[in-house]
Coordinates of C-alpha atoms and ligand atoms in Angstrom, one line a residue:
Chain A
M1 CA -2.8 27.8 -7.9
N2 CA -4.9 25.1 -7.4
V3 CA -6.2 26.7 -4.2
L4 CA -7.1 29.8 -6.1
A5 CA -9.0 27.8 -8.4
W6 CA -10.7 26.2 -6.1
A7 CA -11.2 29.3 -4.4
G8 CA -12.6 30.9 -7.5
S9 CA -14.8 27.9 -8.2
A10 CA -16.2 28.2 -4.6
I11 CA -16.9 31.9 -5.0
A12 CA -18.5 31.4 -8.4
S13 CA -20.9 28.8 -7.1
G14 CA -21.5 30.7 -4.0
I15 CA -22.6 33.5 -6.1
R16 CA -24.5 31.2 -8.4
D17 CA -26.2 29.9 -5.3
V18 CA -27.2 33.3 -4.1
G19 CA -28.5 34.3 -7.4
R20 CA -30.4 31.3 -7.7
S21 CA -32.1 32.1 -3.9
A22 CA -32.9 35.5 -5.2
I23 CA -34.5 34.5 -8.3
S24 CA -36.5 32.1 -6.3
V25 CA -37.4 34.3 -3.7
L26 CA -38.6 36.6 -6.4
E27 CA -40.8 33.9 -7.9
E28 CA -42.3 33.4 -4.7
L29 CA -43.2 36.9 -4.3
G30 CA -44.8 37.1 -8.2
A31 CA -46.8 34.1 -6.9
L32 CA -47.7 35.5 -3.8
T33 CA -48.7 38.8 -5.6
I34 CA -50.8 36.9 -8.0
L35 CA -52.3 35.0 -5.3
S36 CA -53.0 38.1 -3.3
G37 CA -55.1 39.4 -6.7
R38 CA -56.8 36.6 -7.1
I39 CA -57.8 36.4 -3.2
F40 CA -59.1 40.4 -3.5
R41 CA -61.0 39.3 -6.4
S42 CA -62.9 36.3 -5.1
F43 CA -64.4 38.7 -2.5
I44 CA -66.5 40.2 -5.3
P45 CA -69.2 39.6 -5.3
P46 CA -68.9 39.5 -1.3
T47 CA -71.2 36.0 -1.2
L48 CA -69.1 34.0 0.7
D49 CA -70.1 30.1 1.8
G50 CA -71.8 30.6 5.2
R51 CA -70.9 27.2 6.7
E52 CA -67.2 27.3 5.5
T53 CA -66.7 30.9 6.8
W54 CA -68.6 30.0 10.2
R55 CA -66.0 26.9 10.2
A56 CA -63.2 29.3 9.4
F57 CA -63.8 31.8 12.1
Y58 CA -64.5 29.0 14.8
K59 CA -61.4 27.3 14.2
V60 CA -59.3 30.4 13.9
G61 CA -60.5 31.8 17.0
V62 CA -60.7 28.5 19.3
K63 CA -57.2 27.5 18.2
S64 CA -55.7 30.6 18.9
Y65 CA -57.3 32.5 21.9
A66 CA -55.5 30.7 24.7
I67 CA -52.2 30.7 23.4
V68 CA -52.6 34.5 22.4
V69 CA -53.6 35.2 26.0
M70 CA -50.9 33.4 27.3
T71 CA -48.5 35.0 25.2
A72 CA -49.7 38.7 26.0
M73 CA -49.6 38.1 29.8
F74 CA -45.9 37.1 29.2
T75 CA -44.9 39.9 26.9
G76 CA -46.4 42.3 29.6
A77 CA -44.5 40.7 32.3
I78 CA -41.2 40.8 30.5
M79 CA -41.6 44.4 29.2
V80 CA -42.2 45.3 33.0
I81 CA -39.3 43.6 34.1
Q82 CA -37.1 45.2 31.4
A83 CA -38.3 48.5 31.7
G84 CA -38.1 48.3 35.7
Q85 CA -34.6 47.8 35.6
F86 CA -34.1 51.3 34.1
V87 CA -36.8 53.1 36.0
A88 CA -35.6 51.8 39.3
K89 CA -31.9 52.9 38.5
A90 CA -33.2 56.4 37.5
S91 CA -35.4 55.8 40.6
A92 CA -38.4 56.9 38.1
T93 CA -41.0 53.9 38.8
S94 CA -43.8 56.3 38.1
F95 CA -43.0 55.8 34.4
V96 CA -43.1 51.8 34.5
G97 CA -46.6 51.9 33.0
W98 CA -45.7 54.3 30.6
A99 CA -43.1 52.6 29.5
A100 CA -44.2 49.0 29.3
G101 CA -47.4 50.0 27.9
F102 CA -46.0 52.1 25.2
A103 CA -43.9 49.1 24.2
V104 CA -46.5 46.4 24.5
L105 CA -49.1 48.4 22.7
A106 CA -47.2 49.6 19.6
E107 CA -44.5 46.9 18.9
I108 CA -44.1 44.0 21.1
G109 CA -47.6 43.0 21.6
P110 CA -48.7 42.6 17.7
V111 CA -45.5 41.2 17.0
L112 CA -45.4 38.6 19.4
I113 CA -49.0 37.8 18.8
G114 CA -48.8 37.5 15.3
L115 CA -46.1 35.4 15.7
M116 CA -47.8 33.0 17.7
F117 CA -50.7 33.2 15.5
S118 CA -49.0 32.5 12.5
G119 CA -47.4 29.2 14.4
R120 CA -50.6 28.2 15.4
V121 CA -53.2 29.1 12.9
G122 CA -51.3 29.8 10.0
A123 CA -49.1 26.5 9.8
N124 CA -52.6 24.7 10.6
N125 CA -53.9 26.3 7.7
T126 CA -51.3 25.6 5.3
A127 CA -51.2 21.9 6.4
E128 CA -54.8 21.5 6.0
L129 CA -55.1 23.4 2.4
G130 CA -51.8 21.6 1.4
T131 CA -53.6 18.1 2.5
M132 CA -56.6 18.9 0.6
V133 CA -54.4 19.5 -2.6
V134 CA -52.7 16.2 -1.9
T135 CA -55.6 14.2 -1.5
E136 CA -57.4 15.8 -4.7
Q137 CA -60.0 17.7 -2.8
V138 CA -59.4 20.9 -4.4
D139 CA -59.4 19.2 -7.7
A140 CA -62.6 17.6 -6.8
L141 CA -63.9 21.0 -5.6
R142 CA -63.1 22.6 -9.2
A143 CA -64.8 19.4 -10.7
L144 CA -67.8 20.3 -9.0
A145 CA -67.6 23.8 -10.6
I146 CA -66.9 25.2 -7.1
E147 CA -63.8 27.7 -7.2
P148 CA -61.5 27.0 -4.2
M149 CA -60.4 30.6 -4.2
H150 CA -63.9 31.5 -3.3
Y151 CA -64.7 28.5 -1.2
L152 CA -62.2 27.6 0.7
V153 CA -59.4 30.8 0.8
A154 CA -61.7 33.8 0.9
P155 CA -63.0 32.4 4.3
R156 CA -60.0 31.9 5.4
V157 CA -58.4 35.0 4.8
L158 CA -61.3 37.1 6.2
A159 CA -61.3 35.1 9.4
M160 CA -57.6 35.5 9.7
V161 CA -57.6 39.4 9.4
V162 CA -60.5 39.9 11.5
M163 CA -59.7 37.4 14.2
L164 CA -55.9 38.7 14.4
F165 CA -57.4 42.0 15.0
L166 CA -59.8 41.2 17.7
L167 CA -56.9 38.9 19.6
T168 CA -54.7 42.0 19.2
A169 CA -57.2 44.0 20.9
L170 CA -57.8 41.4 23.6
G171 CA -54.2 40.5 23.8
D172 CA -53.0 44.2 24.7
L173 CA -55.6 44.3 27.6
F174 CA -54.0 40.9 28.8
A175 CA -50.6 42.2 28.4
L176 CA -51.3 45.1 30.4
L177 CA -52.8 43.1 32.9
G178 CA -49.5 40.6 32.7
G179 CA -47.7 43.7 33.2
A180 CA -49.7 45.3 36.2
I181 CA -49.3 42.0 38.2
T182 CA -45.4 41.7 37.6
S183 CA -45.1 45.4 38.6
E184 CA -46.9 44.9 41.9
L185 CA -45.1 41.5 42.8
L186 CA -41.6 42.4 41.5
L187 CA -41.5 46.3 41.5
D188 CA -43.6 47.2 44.3
V189 CA -45.7 49.2 42.1
P190 CA -49.2 48.4 43.2
M191 CA -51.5 47.5 40.3
R192 CA -54.1 50.3 40.5
V193 CA -51.0 52.4 40.2
F194 CA -49.3 50.9 37.2
I195 CA -53.0 51.0 35.7
Q196 CA -53.4 54.5 36.2
Q197 CA -49.9 55.1 34.6
V198 CA -50.9 53.5 31.5
V199 CA -54.2 55.4 31.2
D200 CA -52.3 58.9 32.0
A201 CA -50.0 58.2 29.8
N202 CA -52.8 58.4 26.8
L203 CA -51.8 55.7 24.6
V204 CA -54.7 55.5 22.4
D205 CA -52.3 56.3 19.3
E206 CA -50.4 53.0 20.1
Y207 CA -53.0 50.8 20.7
L208 CA -54.5 52.2 17.3
L209 CA -51.5 51.4 15.8
G210 CA -51.0 48.0 17.2
L211 CA -54.5 46.9 16.0
V212 CA -53.8 48.1 12.7
K213 CA -50.6 46.1 12.7
G214 CA -52.6 43.2 13.8
S215 CA -54.9 43.5 10.9
V216 CA -52.0 44.0 8.3
F217 CA -50.5 40.8 10.0
G218 CA -53.5 38.8 9.9
L219 CA -53.6 39.6 6.0
S220 CA -50.1 38.6 5.4
I221 CA -50.2 35.4 7.4
A222 CA -53.3 34.5 5.2
I223 CA -51.9 35.1 2.1
V224 CA -48.6 33.2 2.8
S225 CA -50.1 30.2 4.5
C226 CA -52.7 30.0 1.8
H227 CA -50.1 30.2 -1.1
F228 CA -47.8 27.6 0.5
G229 CA -50.7 25.2 1.4
L230 CA -52.3 25.3 -2.4
T231 CA -48.9 24.9 -4.2
V232 CA -48.1 21.5 -2.3
S233 CA -46.8 19.0 -4.1
G234 CA -45.1 15.6 -3.4
G235 CA -47.4 14.0 -0.8
A236 CA -47.2 14.2 2.8
V237 CA -43.5 15.2 2.6
G238 CA -44.4 18.2 0.7
V239 CA -47.1 19.1 3.2
G240 CA -44.5 19.3 5.9
R241 CA -41.9 21.2 3.9
A242 CA -44.9 23.7 3.0
V243 CA -45.8 24.3 6.5
N244 CA -42.1 24.7 7.4
N245 CA -41.7 27.4 4.6
A246 CA -45.1 29.1 5.5
V247 CA -44.0 29.6 9.2
V248 CA -40.7 31.2 7.9
V249 CA -42.1 33.3 5.3
A250 CA -44.9 34.7 7.5
A251 CA -42.4 35.4 10.1
I252 CA -40.4 37.6 7.9
G253 CA -43.3 39.0 6.2
I254 CA -44.6 40.1 9.9
F255 CA -41.1 42.0 10.3
V256 CA -41.4 43.6 6.7
T257 CA -44.9 44.7 7.5
D258 CA -44.4 45.8 10.8
L259 CA -41.4 48.2 9.6
A260 CA -43.9 49.3 6.6
V261 CA -46.9 50.0 8.6
G262 CA -44.5 51.6 11.5
L263 CA -43.2 54.2 9.0
T264 CA -46.1 55.1 7.1
W265 CA -47.9 55.5 10.6
N266 CA -44.9 58.1 11.7
F267 CA -45.3 59.9 8.2
L268 CA -49.0 60.5 8.6
Chain B
M1 CA -70.5 8.6 -36.2
T2 CA -71.4 11.4 -33.6
A3 CA -69.3 14.3 -32.9
P4 CA -67.1 13.1 -29.6
I5 CA -68.6 14.0 -26.4
L6 CA -64.6 14.2 -25.5
A7 CA -61.9 14.8 -27.7
A8 CA -58.2 15.5 -26.9
Q9 CA -55.5 16.5 -29.9
G10 CA -51.7 16.4 -29.3
L11 CA -52.0 16.7 -25.7
S12 CA -48.7 17.3 -23.7
K13 CA -48.0 18.0 -20.6
C14 CA -44.3 18.6 -18.5
F15 CA -43.9 18.7 -15.1
G16 CA -40.7 20.5 -14.6
S17 CA -38.3 18.8 -17.5
R18 CA -40.4 15.8 -17.8
K19 CA -42.9 15.3 -20.3
V20 CA -45.2 13.2 -18.4
I21 CA -47.8 13.3 -21.3
D22 CA -46.7 13.2 -24.8
G23 CA -48.9 13.6 -27.9
V24 CA -51.8 12.0 -26.9
E25 CA -54.9 11.6 -29.0
L26 CA -58.2 10.3 -27.8
N27 CA -61.8 10.6 -28.8
A28 CA -64.8 9.4 -26.8
S29 CA -68.2 9.1 -28.5
R30 CA -71.5 8.8 -26.9
G31 CA -72.1 5.9 -25.4
E32 CA -68.5 4.6 -25.3
I33 CA -66.7 3.2 -22.3
V34 CA -63.0 3.6 -22.6
G35 CA -60.4 1.7 -20.5
I36 CA -57.0 3.5 -19.9
V37 CA -54.4 1.0 -18.4
G38 CA -50.6 1.4 -18.0
P39 CA -47.9 1.0 -15.5
G40 CA -47.8 3.2 -12.5
G41 CA -46.2 6.7 -13.4
A42 CA -47.5 6.2 -17.2
G43 CA -49.4 9.3 -16.9
K44 CA -52.8 8.2 -16.3
T45 CA -54.0 10.3 -13.6
V46 CA -52.7 13.2 -15.3
L47 CA -54.3 12.4 -18.8
L48 CA -57.7 12.2 -16.7
K49 CA -57.3 15.5 -15.1
L50 CA -56.4 17.1 -18.5
L51 CA -59.5 15.4 -19.9
A52 CA -61.3 16.7 -17.0
G53 CA -60.4 20.4 -17.7
L54 CA -58.4 20.4 -14.2
I55 CA -54.8 20.6 -15.6
T56 CA -54.0 22.9 -18.4
P57 CA -52.1 21.1 -20.8
D58 CA -48.5 22.6 -22.4
E59 CA -49.9 21.9 -26.0
G60 CA -52.9 20.4 -27.5
T61 CA -56.8 21.0 -26.6
V62 CA -59.5 19.0 -25.1
H63 CA -62.8 19.8 -26.3
A64 CA -65.8 18.6 -24.2
F65 CA -69.3 18.6 -25.9
G66 CA -67.7 20.7 -28.7
N67 CA -66.0 23.4 -26.5
D68 CA -62.6 23.7 -26.2
F69 CA -61.8 24.2 -22.4
A70 CA -58.9 26.7 -22.9
G71 CA -61.8 29.0 -24.8
L72 CA -63.8 29.1 -21.9
D73 CA -64.8 31.5 -19.1
A74 CA -65.2 30.6 -15.5
D75 CA -68.8 30.3 -15.9
Q76 CA -69.0 28.3 -18.9
R77 CA -66.4 26.0 -17.8
A78 CA -68.5 25.6 -14.5
A79 CA -71.5 24.7 -16.8
V80 CA -69.2 22.2 -18.8
W81 CA -68.1 20.9 -14.9
E82 CA -71.9 20.5 -13.9
R83 CA -71.7 17.6 -16.3
F84 CA -68.9 15.9 -15.1
G85 CA -68.6 13.4 -12.4
V86 CA -65.0 12.4 -11.3
L87 CA -63.8 9.8 -9.0
F88 CA -60.0 10.6 -7.8
Q89 CA -57.5 8.2 -7.1
N90 CA -57.0 9.5 -3.6
Y91 CA -60.6 9.6 -2.8
A92 CA -60.9 13.3 -2.6
L93 CA -63.7 12.8 0.1
F94 CA -64.0 16.5 1.9
D95 CA -63.0 15.4 5.4
F96 CA -64.7 18.1 7.1
M97 CA -68.2 16.6 5.9
T98 CA -69.6 13.7 6.8
V99 CA -70.3 10.8 4.2
G100 CA -74.0 12.0 3.5
E101 CA -73.0 15.6 3.2
N102 CA -70.3 14.6 0.8
I103 CA -72.5 12.5 -1.6
G104 CA -75.0 15.1 -1.4
F105 CA -72.8 18.0 -2.1
P106 CA -73.1 17.8 -5.8
L107 CA -76.9 18.1 -5.9
E108 CA -76.8 20.6 -3.1
Q109 CA -74.5 22.9 -5.1
R110 CA -76.6 22.5 -7.9
R111 CA -79.6 23.5 -6.2
R112 CA -77.9 26.4 -4.8
G113 CA -77.1 27.2 -8.4
D114 CA -80.9 27.1 -9.4
E115 CA -82.8 28.9 -6.4
V116 CA -82.0 30.1 -3.2
G117 CA -85.5 28.8 -1.6
K118 CA -86.8 28.7 1.7
G119 CA -89.6 27.0 3.3
A120 CA -91.4 23.7 1.9
A121 CA -90.1 23.7 -1.3
A122 CA -86.5 23.6 0.0
A123 CA -87.5 21.0 2.7
A124 CA -89.2 18.9 0.0
R125 CA -85.8 18.9 -2.3
S126 CA -83.5 18.3 1.2
A127 CA -85.5 15.2 1.8
E128 CA -85.2 14.3 -1.9
I129 CA -81.2 14.8 -1.9
A130 CA -81.1 12.5 1.4
S131 CA -82.9 9.7 -0.2
R132 CA -81.0 9.7 -3.1
V133 CA -77.8 9.6 -1.0
A134 CA -79.4 6.5 0.6
V135 CA -80.3 4.8 -2.4
R136 CA -76.7 5.4 -3.7
L137 CA -75.0 4.3 -0.2
R138 CA -77.2 1.1 -0.6
E139 CA -76.0 0.3 -4.1
V140 CA -72.3 0.8 -3.2
D141 CA -73.3 -1.7 0.0
L142 CA -72.4 1.0 2.5
P143 CA -76.3 1.6 3.8
G144 CA -76.6 4.0 6.8
T145 CA -73.3 5.4 6.9
Q146 CA -74.6 8.9 6.2
H147 CA -73.3 10.0 9.9
L148 CA -69.7 9.0 9.5
Y149 CA -66.4 10.8 8.4
P150 CA -64.2 10.1 6.0
N151 CA -61.9 9.4 8.7
E152 CA -63.8 6.6 10.1
L153 CA -63.6 4.7 6.8
S154 CA -61.5 2.3 5.4
G155 CA -59.7 3.0 2.1
G156 CA -62.3 0.4 0.3
M157 CA -65.2 2.4 1.9
K158 CA -64.0 5.6 1.0
K159 CA -63.4 4.6 -2.8
R160 CA -67.2 3.3 -2.8
V161 CA -68.1 6.9 -0.9
A162 CA -66.3 8.4 -3.7
L163 CA -68.1 6.5 -6.3
A164 CA -71.3 7.3 -5.1
R165 CA -70.5 11.1 -4.8
A166 CA -69.4 11.0 -8.7
T167 CA -72.3 9.4 -9.9
I168 CA -75.1 11.1 -7.8
A169 CA -75.9 14.1 -10.1
D170 CA -76.4 11.7 -13.3
A171 CA -73.5 13.1 -15.0
D172 CA -72.8 12.8 -18.9
V173 CA -69.1 12.2 -18.7
L174 CA -68.0 9.6 -15.8
L175 CA -64.3 9.4 -15.2
Y176 CA -63.1 7.1 -12.7
D177 CA -59.3 7.1 -11.5
D178 CA -58.6 3.6 -10.3
P179 CA -62.0 2.8 -8.9
T180 CA -61.3 -0.8 -7.3
A181 CA -57.5 -0.2 -6.3
G182 CA -57.2 -1.8 -2.9
L183 CA -60.6 -3.6 -2.9
D184 CA -61.4 -7.2 -2.5
P185 CA -62.5 -8.8 -5.5
V186 CA -66.1 -9.2 -4.7
T187 CA -66.6 -5.6 -4.1
S188 CA -64.4 -4.8 -7.2
S189 CA -66.7 -6.7 -9.1
K190 CA -69.7 -5.0 -7.9
I191 CA -68.0 -1.3 -8.5
F192 CA -67.4 -2.7 -12.1
A193 CA -71.1 -3.9 -12.6
L194 CA -72.2 -0.3 -11.0
I195 CA -69.8 1.4 -13.6
E196 CA -71.3 -0.5 -16.3
R197 CA -75.1 -0.1 -15.0
L198 CA -74.6 3.9 -14.2
H199 CA -73.0 4.2 -17.7
P200 CA -74.6 7.2 -19.3
V201 CA -75.1 5.1 -22.7
R202 CA -77.5 7.7 -24.6
T203 CA -76.0 10.7 -23.4
G204 CA -72.3 10.6 -22.5
I205 CA -69.2 8.6 -21.8
T206 CA -67.2 6.5 -19.1
V207 CA -63.6 6.7 -18.7
V208 CA -62.3 4.1 -16.6
V209 CA -58.5 4.1 -15.3
S210 CA -57.7 0.7 -13.7
H211 CA -55.2 -2.3 -13.1
D212 CA -58.0 -4.4 -13.1
I213 CA -58.0 -5.7 -16.5
D214 CA -60.3 -8.8 -15.8
R215 CA -63.0 -6.5 -14.8
M216 CA -62.3 -3.9 -17.3
L217 CA -62.2 -6.7 -20.4
P218 CA -66.3 -7.3 -20.4
V219 CA -67.1 -3.4 -19.5
C220 CA -65.0 -1.5 -21.7
Q221 CA -65.3 -1.2 -25.5
R222 CA -61.9 0.1 -26.2
F223 CA -58.8 0.2 -24.3
I224 CA -55.8 2.3 -24.5
L225 CA -52.5 1.4 -23.1
L226 CA -50.5 4.4 -21.8
D227 CA -46.7 3.9 -21.5
K228 CA -44.6 6.8 -20.6
G229 CA -47.0 9.5 -21.6
R230 CA -47.7 7.9 -24.7
I231 CA -50.5 5.6 -26.3
R232 CA -48.7 2.4 -26.7
F233 CA -51.9 0.6 -28.0
E234 CA -55.3 1.6 -28.7
G235 CA -58.3 -0.7 -29.5
D236 CA -60.6 -3.4 -28.5
R237 CA -60.2 -6.6 -26.9
A238 CA -59.6 -8.5 -30.0
A239 CA -56.9 -6.0 -31.1
A240 CA -55.4 -6.5 -28.0
D241 CA -55.3 -10.2 -28.3
R242 CA -54.1 -10.2 -31.9
S243 CA -51.1 -7.7 -31.0
T244 CA -47.8 -8.7 -31.0
D245 CA -46.3 -6.1 -28.5
K246 CA -44.8 -7.6 -25.8
M247 CA -46.2 -4.8 -23.3
V248 CA -49.9 -5.2 -24.7
R249 CA -49.7 -8.7 -24.2
T250 CA -48.4 -8.4 -20.6
F251 CA -51.5 -6.3 -19.6
F252 CA -54.2 -8.4 -21.8
D253 CA -52.4 -11.9 -20.7
S254 CA -54.6 -12.9 -18.2
S255 CA -57.5 -13.7 -20.9
A256 CA -55.6 -14.0 -23.9
R257 CA -53.2 -16.9 -22.4
L258 CA -56.1 -18.8 -21.3
S259 CA -57.2 -19.4 -24.9
G260 CA -54.0 -19.9 -26.1
S261 CA -51.9 -22.6 -27.4
D262 CA -49.0 -22.3 -25.3
K263 CA -47.5 -26.1 -25.0
T264 CA -45.9 -25.5 -22.0
P265 CA -47.3 -27.1 -18.8
I266 CA -48.1 -24.4 -16.2
G267 CA -47.0 -24.0 -12.6
V268 CA -50.1 -22.6 -10.8
H269 CA -50.2 -19.9 -8.2
R270 CA -49.7 -21.2 -4.5
Q271 CA -53.2 -20.8 -3.9
F272 CA -53.8 -23.5 -6.4
S273 CA -51.5 -26.0 -4.9
S274 CA -53.9 -28.7 -4.8
I275 CA -54.4 -28.6 -8.7
E276 CA -50.8 -27.9 -9.4
L277 CA -50.5 -31.3 -11.0
L278 CA -53.2 -31.7 -13.3
S279 CA -52.0 -32.2 -16.8
L280 CA -53.7 -30.0 -18.7
K281 CA -54.6 -30.2 -22.4
G282 CA -56.4 -28.1 -25.1
G283 CA -59.5 -26.5 -25.1
R284 CA -61.1 -23.4 -23.6
C285 CA -61.8 -22.6 -20.1
S286 CA -63.8 -19.9 -18.1
P287 CA -62.4 -16.6 -17.3
P288 CA -59.5 -16.7 -14.5
S289 CA -61.2 -14.0 -12.3
S290 CA -63.2 -17.2 -10.8
L291 CA -60.1 -18.8 -9.9
E292 CA -57.6 -16.0 -9.2
Y293 CA -58.8 -15.5 -5.4
A294 CA -60.1 -18.8 -4.5
P295 CA -59.2 -18.9 -0.8
S296 CA -56.3 -21.8 0.1
G297 CA -58.6 -23.2 2.5
A298 CA -61.3 -23.8 -0.2
Q299 CA -59.1 -25.9 -2.1
S300 CA -60.5 -29.2 -1.1
K301 CA -64.0 -28.5 -1.4
Q302 CA -63.6 -26.8 -4.6
G303 CA -61.2 -29.1 -6.0
G304 CA -63.1 -31.1 -8.3
G305 CA -65.0 -28.0 -9.5
L306 CA -61.9 -26.2 -10.8
R307 CA -60.6 -29.4 -12.2
R308 CA -63.2 -29.6 -14.3
K309 CA -62.9 -25.7 -15.0
L310 CA -59.3 -25.9 -15.9
R311 CA -59.5 -28.7 -18.4
G312 CA -57.7 -27.8 -21.0
V313 CA -55.7 -24.9 -19.4
R314 CA -52.2 -24.6 -20.3
S315 CA -51.3 -21.6 -18.5
I316 CA -52.6 -19.3 -16.1
S317 CA -51.5 -16.2 -14.8
I318 CA -52.5 -14.6 -11.7
L319 CA -52.7 -10.9 -11.5
S320 CA -51.3 -10.6 -8.0
D321 CA -53.5 -8.6 -5.7
P322 CA -52.9 -7.1 -2.2
L323 CA -55.4 -10.2 -1.0
S324 CA -53.0 -13.0 -2.6
E325 CA -50.1 -12.0 -0.3
P326 CA -49.2 -14.8 1.4
T327 CA -50.6 -15.6 4.8
A328 CA -49.0 -17.6 7.6
D329 CA -51.0 -20.6 6.9
E330 CA -50.6 -20.8 3.3
P331 CA -47.9 -23.3 2.0
T332 CA -44.8 -21.8 1.5
A333 CA -44.4 -20.0 -1.9
D334 CA -41.4 -20.2 -3.9
E335 CA -42.4 -17.9 -6.7
P336 CA -41.5 -14.0 -6.9
T337 CA -44.5 -11.9 -5.5
A338 CA -44.8 -9.1 -8.0
D339 CA -44.5 -5.5 -6.4
E340 CA -46.9 -3.7 -8.7
P341 CA -50.4 -4.8 -8.6
T342 CA -50.5 -4.5 -12.7
A343 CA -47.6 -7.4 -13.1
A344 CA -48.9 -10.5 -14.1
S345 CA -47.0 -13.2 -12.2
R346 CA -46.6 -16.2 -14.1
V347 CA -45.4 -19.0 -13.4
S348 CA -44.0 -22.0 -15.3
R349 CA -42.5 -25.2 -14.6
Ligands
LIG1 N1 -48.4 18.0 -9.7 C1 -47.4 17.3 -10.4 N2 -46.0 17.9 -10.0 C2 -45.0 17.2 -10.8 N3 -44.9 16.0 -11.3 C3 -46.2 15.4 -11.2 C4 -47.5 15.8 -10.8 N4 -48.5 15.3 -10.7 C5 -48.0 13.9 -11.7 N5 -46.8 14.2 -11.8 C6 -45.6 13.0 -12.3 O1 -46.0 12.5 -13.7 C7 -46.3 11.3 -13.7 C8 -47.4 10.5 -14.1 O2 -48.1 10.7 -12.7 P1 -49.6 9.8 -13.0 O3 -50.3 10.3 -13.6 O4 -50.1 9.9 -11.5 O5 -49.3 8.3 -13.3 P2 -50.2 6.8 -13.2 O6 -50.2 6.7 -14.6 O7 -49.7 6.3 -12.1 O8 -51.5 7.5 -12.7 C9 -45.3 10.8 -12.2 O9 -44.2 10.5 -12.5 C10 -45.5 11.9 -11.4 O10 -44.5 11.9 -10.6
LIG2 MG1 -52.6 7.3 -11.0

């Protein structure tokens, strides 16, 4: 009897926990939606603070390009190794460029670059905004009649969207380079042949899809990281917690939007 | 009686289920300097931000210059905020700007609102801003620090830079949140002198949140003691002296007690061990701030002077301060050290 009662209460509390976290997820989603609306409104009129915008672009670019290039090269290499096993079995090495290129450009490249970007730039953005909240810098801006959405958030969102678009465009090329090097070293497919295969495969559509994904990931990372940064409470501990949450939610956001963009693309 | 510059009615604010501000009424009329005191966590900072329109109250209203904050649109609110100067407890210096840029920022911002000028006029304006920044920096005792970044400054320096920024644009409502926390007594006195001097007597008000009651007493006309989000006491210094509320007495003690009639011989703070055995009878004495922080090494030199000053003192309370923490070369102290800077550590024997 006792066991049953215990099991019953355990299940009940389990359901309660699930319910509670479902509610908090919905709350976060609602807050994210409201923030998105405010961000879009802050672009009207489109007069961003020049200095803040330059600073945002510079920081986002400088912070992330090296890590994106490295991620991309490894991604290309790994895809060639993966694809290589199959094409070798089927003795169809002439497909390795196509297979690796397809996977990298349309899917793996943007997602991995997005994840790295989120860990690097998104986390940094959350920490920076969170610190500004905790040290009352955001209050100080408002008390100086400056709207933080306009002054702080809009330039960052713009910088992240544009930069992740550019970094995806750049990263894809480095991924193919990494793939070409790997195929020469490990599969005995000369680099020139590999590149010719990629060109012949005519992957323009996939490349464009990847760029669209990159921009959308940039937007979702920007919104998520700004949201968690601006809602920090509870000092330095709160900033740490916010960064943690921002990275997790941004990763989920990347997978969800990846699915959404992929489906929409196929539908069109 | 002129219309109040700042008026709060029935203010309440909850964070989660906790009521941090509970039914606060506050009016400040032209020319007034209002002091807000209270224990840590009483809601002083939240109250100040409510008054500044930076936090939206759950209940009640805040009127600034006769306008209800809640009824203003973004532009009108910005216009009201242009007349505010706020010093925040955590400095709130923009860490991506230099000291000079921080202090000049309110002026730059205003200029941008006026006109986006180019050429000679703009250059002249920039030079004017730079010179005003330099003047203000000298006034807060930090000349020539324009090029430093906030992370290169000590806490006390940051406070002074924040004070310079809050006051640079000649605001009509000056709100200071703990302007002297963590500062040495000399600088604290200078800061309060500056607060008094920059007070917009004819056009506005000043509200100071502080623990530094001794320095507030001569500056503030009116005091508000906030306790757990409620106003526990409101009135001038004389009213505080008359109050029978124990908490009010504790807060305003250091001055009240020195003119008091307590017959108990006093124990004196460790830094005054050389005058500990004075027999003290009747009469008045100078304010305690001149004694509080006398360095222990200076006792022998100042002994005679202190003796004269202390004649007639029956009891001294010392506001503890980070500076009066025991150091290795001081005689060992057996009195309990207060952990809150507000707590008056009075030692009796
Ligand atoms: N943004 C916030 N979220 C939750 N609680 C807060 C927030 N701001 C202040 N509080 C709480 O309100 C109370 C009063 O804080 P505060 O006004 O900073 O006190 P103080 O009188 O020391 O300035 C504290 O208990 C604090 O924890
Ligand atoms: Mg405070």
